[in-house]
Coordinates of C-alpha atoms in Angstrom, one line a residue:
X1 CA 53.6 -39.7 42.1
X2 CA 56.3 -37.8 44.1
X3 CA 53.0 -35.4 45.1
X4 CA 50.7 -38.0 46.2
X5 CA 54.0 -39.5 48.0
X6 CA 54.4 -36.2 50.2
X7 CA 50.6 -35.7 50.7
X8 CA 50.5 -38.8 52.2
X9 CA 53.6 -38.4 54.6
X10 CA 52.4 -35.5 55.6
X11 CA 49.0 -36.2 56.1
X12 CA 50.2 -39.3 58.3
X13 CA 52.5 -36.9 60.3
X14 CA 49.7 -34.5 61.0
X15 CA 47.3 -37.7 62.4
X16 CA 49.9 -39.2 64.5
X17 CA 50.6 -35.5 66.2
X18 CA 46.9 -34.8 66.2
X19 CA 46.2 -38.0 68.1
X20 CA 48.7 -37.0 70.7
X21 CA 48.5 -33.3 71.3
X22 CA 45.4 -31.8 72.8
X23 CA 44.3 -28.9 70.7
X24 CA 44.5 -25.8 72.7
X25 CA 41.1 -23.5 71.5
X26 CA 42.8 -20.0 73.1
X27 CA 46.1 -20.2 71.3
X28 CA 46.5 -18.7 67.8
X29 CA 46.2 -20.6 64.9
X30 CA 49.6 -21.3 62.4
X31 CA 48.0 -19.5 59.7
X32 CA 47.9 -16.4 61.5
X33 CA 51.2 -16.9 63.7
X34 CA 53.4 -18.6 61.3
X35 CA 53.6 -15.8 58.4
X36 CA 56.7 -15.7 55.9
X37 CA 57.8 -13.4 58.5
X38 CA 58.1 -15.6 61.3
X39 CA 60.9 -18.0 62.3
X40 CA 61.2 -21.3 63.7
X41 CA 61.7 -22.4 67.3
X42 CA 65.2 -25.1 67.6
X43 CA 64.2 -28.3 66.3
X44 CA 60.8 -26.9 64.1
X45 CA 60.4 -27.7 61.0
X46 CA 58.5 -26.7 58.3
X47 CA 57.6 -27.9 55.0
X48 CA 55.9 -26.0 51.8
X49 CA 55.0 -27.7 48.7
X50 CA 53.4 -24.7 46.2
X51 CA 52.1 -25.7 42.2
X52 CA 51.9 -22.7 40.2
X53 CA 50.5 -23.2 37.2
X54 CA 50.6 -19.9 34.5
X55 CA 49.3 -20.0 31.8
X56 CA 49.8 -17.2 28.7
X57 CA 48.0 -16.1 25.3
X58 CA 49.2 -12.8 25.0
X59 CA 52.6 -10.7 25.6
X60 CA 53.9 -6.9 25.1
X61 CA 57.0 -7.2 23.4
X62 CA 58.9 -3.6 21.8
X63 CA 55.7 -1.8 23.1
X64 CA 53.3 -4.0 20.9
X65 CA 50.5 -6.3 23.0
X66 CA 49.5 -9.0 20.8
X67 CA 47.8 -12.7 20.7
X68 CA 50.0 -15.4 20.7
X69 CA 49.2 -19.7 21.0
X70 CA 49.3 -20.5 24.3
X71 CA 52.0 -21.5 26.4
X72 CA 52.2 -23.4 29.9
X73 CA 54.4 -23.0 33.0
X74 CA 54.0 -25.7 35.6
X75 CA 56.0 -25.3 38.7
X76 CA 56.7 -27.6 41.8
X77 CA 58.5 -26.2 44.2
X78 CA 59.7 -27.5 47.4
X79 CA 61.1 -26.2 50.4
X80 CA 62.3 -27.3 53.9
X81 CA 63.2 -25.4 56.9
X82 CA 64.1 -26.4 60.2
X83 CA 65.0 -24.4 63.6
X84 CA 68.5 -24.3 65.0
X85 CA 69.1 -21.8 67.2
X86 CA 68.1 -21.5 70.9
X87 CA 66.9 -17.6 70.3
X88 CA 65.0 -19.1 67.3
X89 CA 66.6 -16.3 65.2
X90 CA 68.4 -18.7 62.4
X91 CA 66.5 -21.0 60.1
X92 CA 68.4 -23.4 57.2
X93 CA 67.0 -24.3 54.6
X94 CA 66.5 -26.4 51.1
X95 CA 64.5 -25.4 48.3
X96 CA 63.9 -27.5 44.8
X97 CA 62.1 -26.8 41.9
X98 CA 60.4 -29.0 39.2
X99 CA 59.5 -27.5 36.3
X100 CA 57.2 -29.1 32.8
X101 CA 56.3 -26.5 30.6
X102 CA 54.6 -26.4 26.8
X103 CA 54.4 -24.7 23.5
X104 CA 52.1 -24.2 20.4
X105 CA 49.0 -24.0 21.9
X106 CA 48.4 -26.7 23.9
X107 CA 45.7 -27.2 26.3
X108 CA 46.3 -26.3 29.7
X109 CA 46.6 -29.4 30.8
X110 CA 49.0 -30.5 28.7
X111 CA 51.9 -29.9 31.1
X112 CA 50.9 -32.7 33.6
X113 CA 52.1 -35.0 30.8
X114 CA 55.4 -34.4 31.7
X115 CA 56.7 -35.0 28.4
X116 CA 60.6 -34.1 26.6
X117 CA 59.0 -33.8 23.1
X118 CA 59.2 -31.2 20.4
X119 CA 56.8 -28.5 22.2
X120 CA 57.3 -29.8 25.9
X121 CA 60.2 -30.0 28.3
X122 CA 60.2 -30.7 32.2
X123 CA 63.2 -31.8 34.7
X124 CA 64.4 -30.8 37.7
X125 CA 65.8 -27.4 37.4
X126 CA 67.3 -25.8 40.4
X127 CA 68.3 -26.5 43.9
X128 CA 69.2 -23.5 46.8
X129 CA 70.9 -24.2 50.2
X130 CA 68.8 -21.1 52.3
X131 CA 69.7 -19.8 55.7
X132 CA 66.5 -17.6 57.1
X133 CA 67.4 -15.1 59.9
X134 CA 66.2 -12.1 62.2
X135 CA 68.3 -9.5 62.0
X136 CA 67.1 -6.9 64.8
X137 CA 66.5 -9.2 68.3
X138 CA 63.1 -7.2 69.0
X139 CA 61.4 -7.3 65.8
X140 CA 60.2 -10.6 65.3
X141 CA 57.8 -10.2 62.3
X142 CA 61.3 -9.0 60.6
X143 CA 63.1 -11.3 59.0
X144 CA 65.2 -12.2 55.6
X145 CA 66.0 -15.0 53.6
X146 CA 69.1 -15.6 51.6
X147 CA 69.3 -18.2 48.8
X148 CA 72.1 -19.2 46.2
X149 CA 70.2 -20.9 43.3
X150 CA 72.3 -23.7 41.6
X151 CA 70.7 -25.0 38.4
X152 CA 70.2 -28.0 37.3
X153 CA 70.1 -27.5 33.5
X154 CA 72.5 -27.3 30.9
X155 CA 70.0 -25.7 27.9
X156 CA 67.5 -23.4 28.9
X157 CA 65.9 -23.5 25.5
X158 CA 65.4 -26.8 23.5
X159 CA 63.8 -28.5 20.4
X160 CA 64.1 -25.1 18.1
X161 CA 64.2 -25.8 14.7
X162 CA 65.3 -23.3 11.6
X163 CA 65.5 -24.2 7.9
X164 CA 68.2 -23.4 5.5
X165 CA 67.4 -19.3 5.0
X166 CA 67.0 -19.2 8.9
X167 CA 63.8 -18.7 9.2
X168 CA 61.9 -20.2 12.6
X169 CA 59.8 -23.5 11.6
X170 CA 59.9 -24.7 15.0
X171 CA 59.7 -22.4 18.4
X172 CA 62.0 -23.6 20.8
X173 CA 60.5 -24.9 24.3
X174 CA 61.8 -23.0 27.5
X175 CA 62.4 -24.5 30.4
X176 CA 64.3 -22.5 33.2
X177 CA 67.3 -19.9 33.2
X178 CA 70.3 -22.0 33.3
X179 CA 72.5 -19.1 35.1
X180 CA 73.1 -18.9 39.0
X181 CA 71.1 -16.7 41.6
X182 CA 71.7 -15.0 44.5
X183 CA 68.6 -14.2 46.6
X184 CA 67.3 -12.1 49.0
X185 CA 64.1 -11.8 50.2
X186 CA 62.7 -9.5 53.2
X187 CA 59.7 -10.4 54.8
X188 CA 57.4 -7.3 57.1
X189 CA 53.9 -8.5 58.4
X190 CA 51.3 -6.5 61.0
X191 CA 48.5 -7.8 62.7
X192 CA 46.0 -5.6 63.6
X193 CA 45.0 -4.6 67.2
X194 CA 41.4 -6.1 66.6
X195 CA 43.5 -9.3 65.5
X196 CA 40.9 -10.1 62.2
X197 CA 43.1 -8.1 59.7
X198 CA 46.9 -8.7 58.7
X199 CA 49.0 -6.9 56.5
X200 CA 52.2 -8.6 54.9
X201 CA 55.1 -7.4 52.4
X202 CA 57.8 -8.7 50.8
X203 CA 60.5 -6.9 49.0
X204 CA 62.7 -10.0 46.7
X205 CA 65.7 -8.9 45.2
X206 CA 68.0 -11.0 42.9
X207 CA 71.1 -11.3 41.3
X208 CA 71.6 -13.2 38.2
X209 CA 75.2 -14.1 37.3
X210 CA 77.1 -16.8 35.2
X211 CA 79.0 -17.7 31.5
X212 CA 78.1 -15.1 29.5
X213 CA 78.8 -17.9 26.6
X214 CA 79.8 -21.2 26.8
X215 CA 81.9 -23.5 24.5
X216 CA 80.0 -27.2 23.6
X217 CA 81.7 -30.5 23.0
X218 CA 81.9 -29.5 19.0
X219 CA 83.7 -25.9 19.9
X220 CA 80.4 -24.3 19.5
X221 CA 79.0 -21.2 21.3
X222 CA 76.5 -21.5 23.4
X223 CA 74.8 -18.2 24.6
X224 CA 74.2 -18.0 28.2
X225 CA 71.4 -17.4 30.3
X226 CA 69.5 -14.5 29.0
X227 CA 68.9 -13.4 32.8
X228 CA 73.1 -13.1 33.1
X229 CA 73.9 -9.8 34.5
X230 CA 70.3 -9.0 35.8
X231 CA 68.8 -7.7 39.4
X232 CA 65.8 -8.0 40.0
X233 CA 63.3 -5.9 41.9
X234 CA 60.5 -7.6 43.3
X235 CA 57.8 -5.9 46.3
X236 CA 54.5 -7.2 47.1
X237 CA 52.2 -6.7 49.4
X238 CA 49.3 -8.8 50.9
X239 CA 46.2 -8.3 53.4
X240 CA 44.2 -10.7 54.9
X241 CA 41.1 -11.0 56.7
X242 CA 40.5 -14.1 59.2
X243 CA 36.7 -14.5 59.2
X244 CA 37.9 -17.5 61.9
X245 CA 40.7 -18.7 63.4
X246 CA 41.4 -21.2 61.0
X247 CA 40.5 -19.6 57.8
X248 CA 42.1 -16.5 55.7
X249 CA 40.9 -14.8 52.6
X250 CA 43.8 -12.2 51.4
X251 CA 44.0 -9.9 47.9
X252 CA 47.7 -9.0 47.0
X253 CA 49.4 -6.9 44.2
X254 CA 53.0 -7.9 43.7
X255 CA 55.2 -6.2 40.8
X256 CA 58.3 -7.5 39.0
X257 CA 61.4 -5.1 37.7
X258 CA 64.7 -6.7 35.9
X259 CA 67.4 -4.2 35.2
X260 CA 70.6 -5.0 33.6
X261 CA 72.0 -6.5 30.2
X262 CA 67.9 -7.2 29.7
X263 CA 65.1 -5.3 31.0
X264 CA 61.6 -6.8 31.9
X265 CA 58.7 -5.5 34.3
X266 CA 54.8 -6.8 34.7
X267 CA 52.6 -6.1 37.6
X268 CA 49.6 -8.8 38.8
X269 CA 46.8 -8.4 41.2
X270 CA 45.3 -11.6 42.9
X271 CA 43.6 -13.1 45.7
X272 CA 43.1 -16.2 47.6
X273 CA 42.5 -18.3 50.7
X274 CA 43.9 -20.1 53.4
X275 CA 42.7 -22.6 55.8
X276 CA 44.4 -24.8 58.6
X277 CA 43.2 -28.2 58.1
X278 CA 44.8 -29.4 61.4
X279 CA 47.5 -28.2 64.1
X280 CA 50.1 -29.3 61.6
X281 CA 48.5 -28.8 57.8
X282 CA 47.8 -25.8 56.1
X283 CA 46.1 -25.5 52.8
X284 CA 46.6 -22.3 50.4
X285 CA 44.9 -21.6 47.1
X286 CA 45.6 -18.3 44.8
X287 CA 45.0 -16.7 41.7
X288 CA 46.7 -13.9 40.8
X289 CA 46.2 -11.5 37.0
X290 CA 48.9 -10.0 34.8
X291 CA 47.5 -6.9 34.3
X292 CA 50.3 -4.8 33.0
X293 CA 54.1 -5.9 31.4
X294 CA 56.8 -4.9 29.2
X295 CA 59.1 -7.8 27.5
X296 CA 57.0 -10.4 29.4
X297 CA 53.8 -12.6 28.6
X298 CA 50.6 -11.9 29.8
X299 CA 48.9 -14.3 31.5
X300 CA 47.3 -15.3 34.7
X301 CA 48.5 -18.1 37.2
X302 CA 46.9 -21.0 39.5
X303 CA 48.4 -21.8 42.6
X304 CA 47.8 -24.4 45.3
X305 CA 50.3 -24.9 48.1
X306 CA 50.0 -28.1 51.6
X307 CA 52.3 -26.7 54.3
X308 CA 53.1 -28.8 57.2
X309 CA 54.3 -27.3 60.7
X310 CA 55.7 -29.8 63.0

């Protein structure tokens, strides 16, 4: 509901501007101006709503791959920036995530039920004030964004169940890490002289902090986040080709590296699309292939983002 909701705003924000701006054929489309990279002019504001869904039926855990029932991430993410600076070198920001995830092999679908049962969980998970800035006044495909991620969560694991020797009858059902982060993310692209080719990268980097433990209304021990004393190390990079204007076909490969109390990595390859729908929407689809992991499923994901520019 809270989708179709902000399709349909959106949607009814790009016809009204449509209907009063003539479109001007010369001038390059957002697609290919507005890049991570870019910022936004004083009183700009733009909008991203991204669905990843990842999906998972095997994992390398202690140097073994093996099968495993499959589990489902579903993530909704949304985040709003707007322009406030005259130089157009400071962006704020919000970004929220929604999160429904299952267990125990269910179908791939299953997480659009949105269901709290015994091998699902979804909620609300995080929110992050962001501030997006330009740090060098000449380089204006430079630019990095800072973000403190508050979560939302109290458990980041629920519905486990163990019998009287201990043994696991019931896996417990993940939902996200209940710990705070601090983010930052630097953002690089280049367009190419002949203007048909563009080559982005990103270099992430966060810091996970919080309770090591925590103390329940009973006096118990609660562990905390498992990601609690973790950086991580995250570079990508992306090209694209523009067959038009308003169109974009890209291949990326991205890799993940956690170092601290607990130690992760996996590398995935994708590719995807873009296309400008209208002077204010753009649509984005990707897929992207976990190829290679340590401590980590191995899966592959579905994304599909609406991004308004207004």
């Amino acid at each position: 509901m809270f989708a179709h909701l902000l399709f349909v705003s959106l949607c009814s924000i790009a016809q009204e501007k449509d209907a009063n701006t003539k479109v001007n054929t010369n001038q390059t489309s957002n697609i290919q101006t507005y890049t991570p990279s870019k910022l936004l002019s004083k009183g700009q504001w733009d909008v991203k709503f991204f669905n990843n869904l990842y999906t998972e039926t095997k994992g390398v855990f202690n140097g073994v791959k093996s099968s495993k029932e499959r589990e489902i991430y579903f993530t909704t993410s949304l985040e709003v920036f707007t322009g406030i600076t005259d130089n157009n070198r400071v962006n704020i920001g919000l970004l929220l995530e929604y999160r429904s995830n299952t267990i125990n092999g269910k179908g791939a679908t299953s997480v659009f039920n949105f269901s709290n049962r015994k091998d699902a969980r979804n909620g609300l998970s995080s929110f992050a004030p962001a501030i997006k800035w330009q740090p060098i006044e000449n380089v204006g495909n430079f630019s990095i964004q800072s973000a403190f991620h508050i979560p939302l969560i109290d458990q980041e694991t629920k519905n486990g169940l163990k019998d009287e020797n201990g043994t696991t009858i019931r896996d417990a059902v993940f939902l996200d890490q209940k710990g705070y982060t601090f983010q930052n993310r630097f953002f690089y692209d280049y367009t190419f002289p002949s203007r048909d080719w563009q080559l982005f990268t990103e270099l992430n980097t966060e810091y996970h902090f919080g309770d090591t433990s925590l103390t329940d209304n009973n006096g118990n021990t609660i562990k905390g986040s498992f990601a609690n004393n973790t950086v991580v190390l995250a570079p990508g990079v992306f090209m694209s080709y523009f067959p038009s204007d308003t169109t974009t076909v890209l291949g990326f490969v991205q890799h993940f590296q956690r170092i601290g109390d607990f130690t992760q990595n996996f590398t995935a390859l994708g590719f995807g699309g873009k296309y400008q729908l209208n002077q204010t929407l753009n649509l984005e689809v990707l897929y992207s292939k976990f190829v290679r992991g340590d401590e980590t499923g191995l899966g592959q994901s579905f994304n599909i983002g609406l991004r308004a520019l207004f």
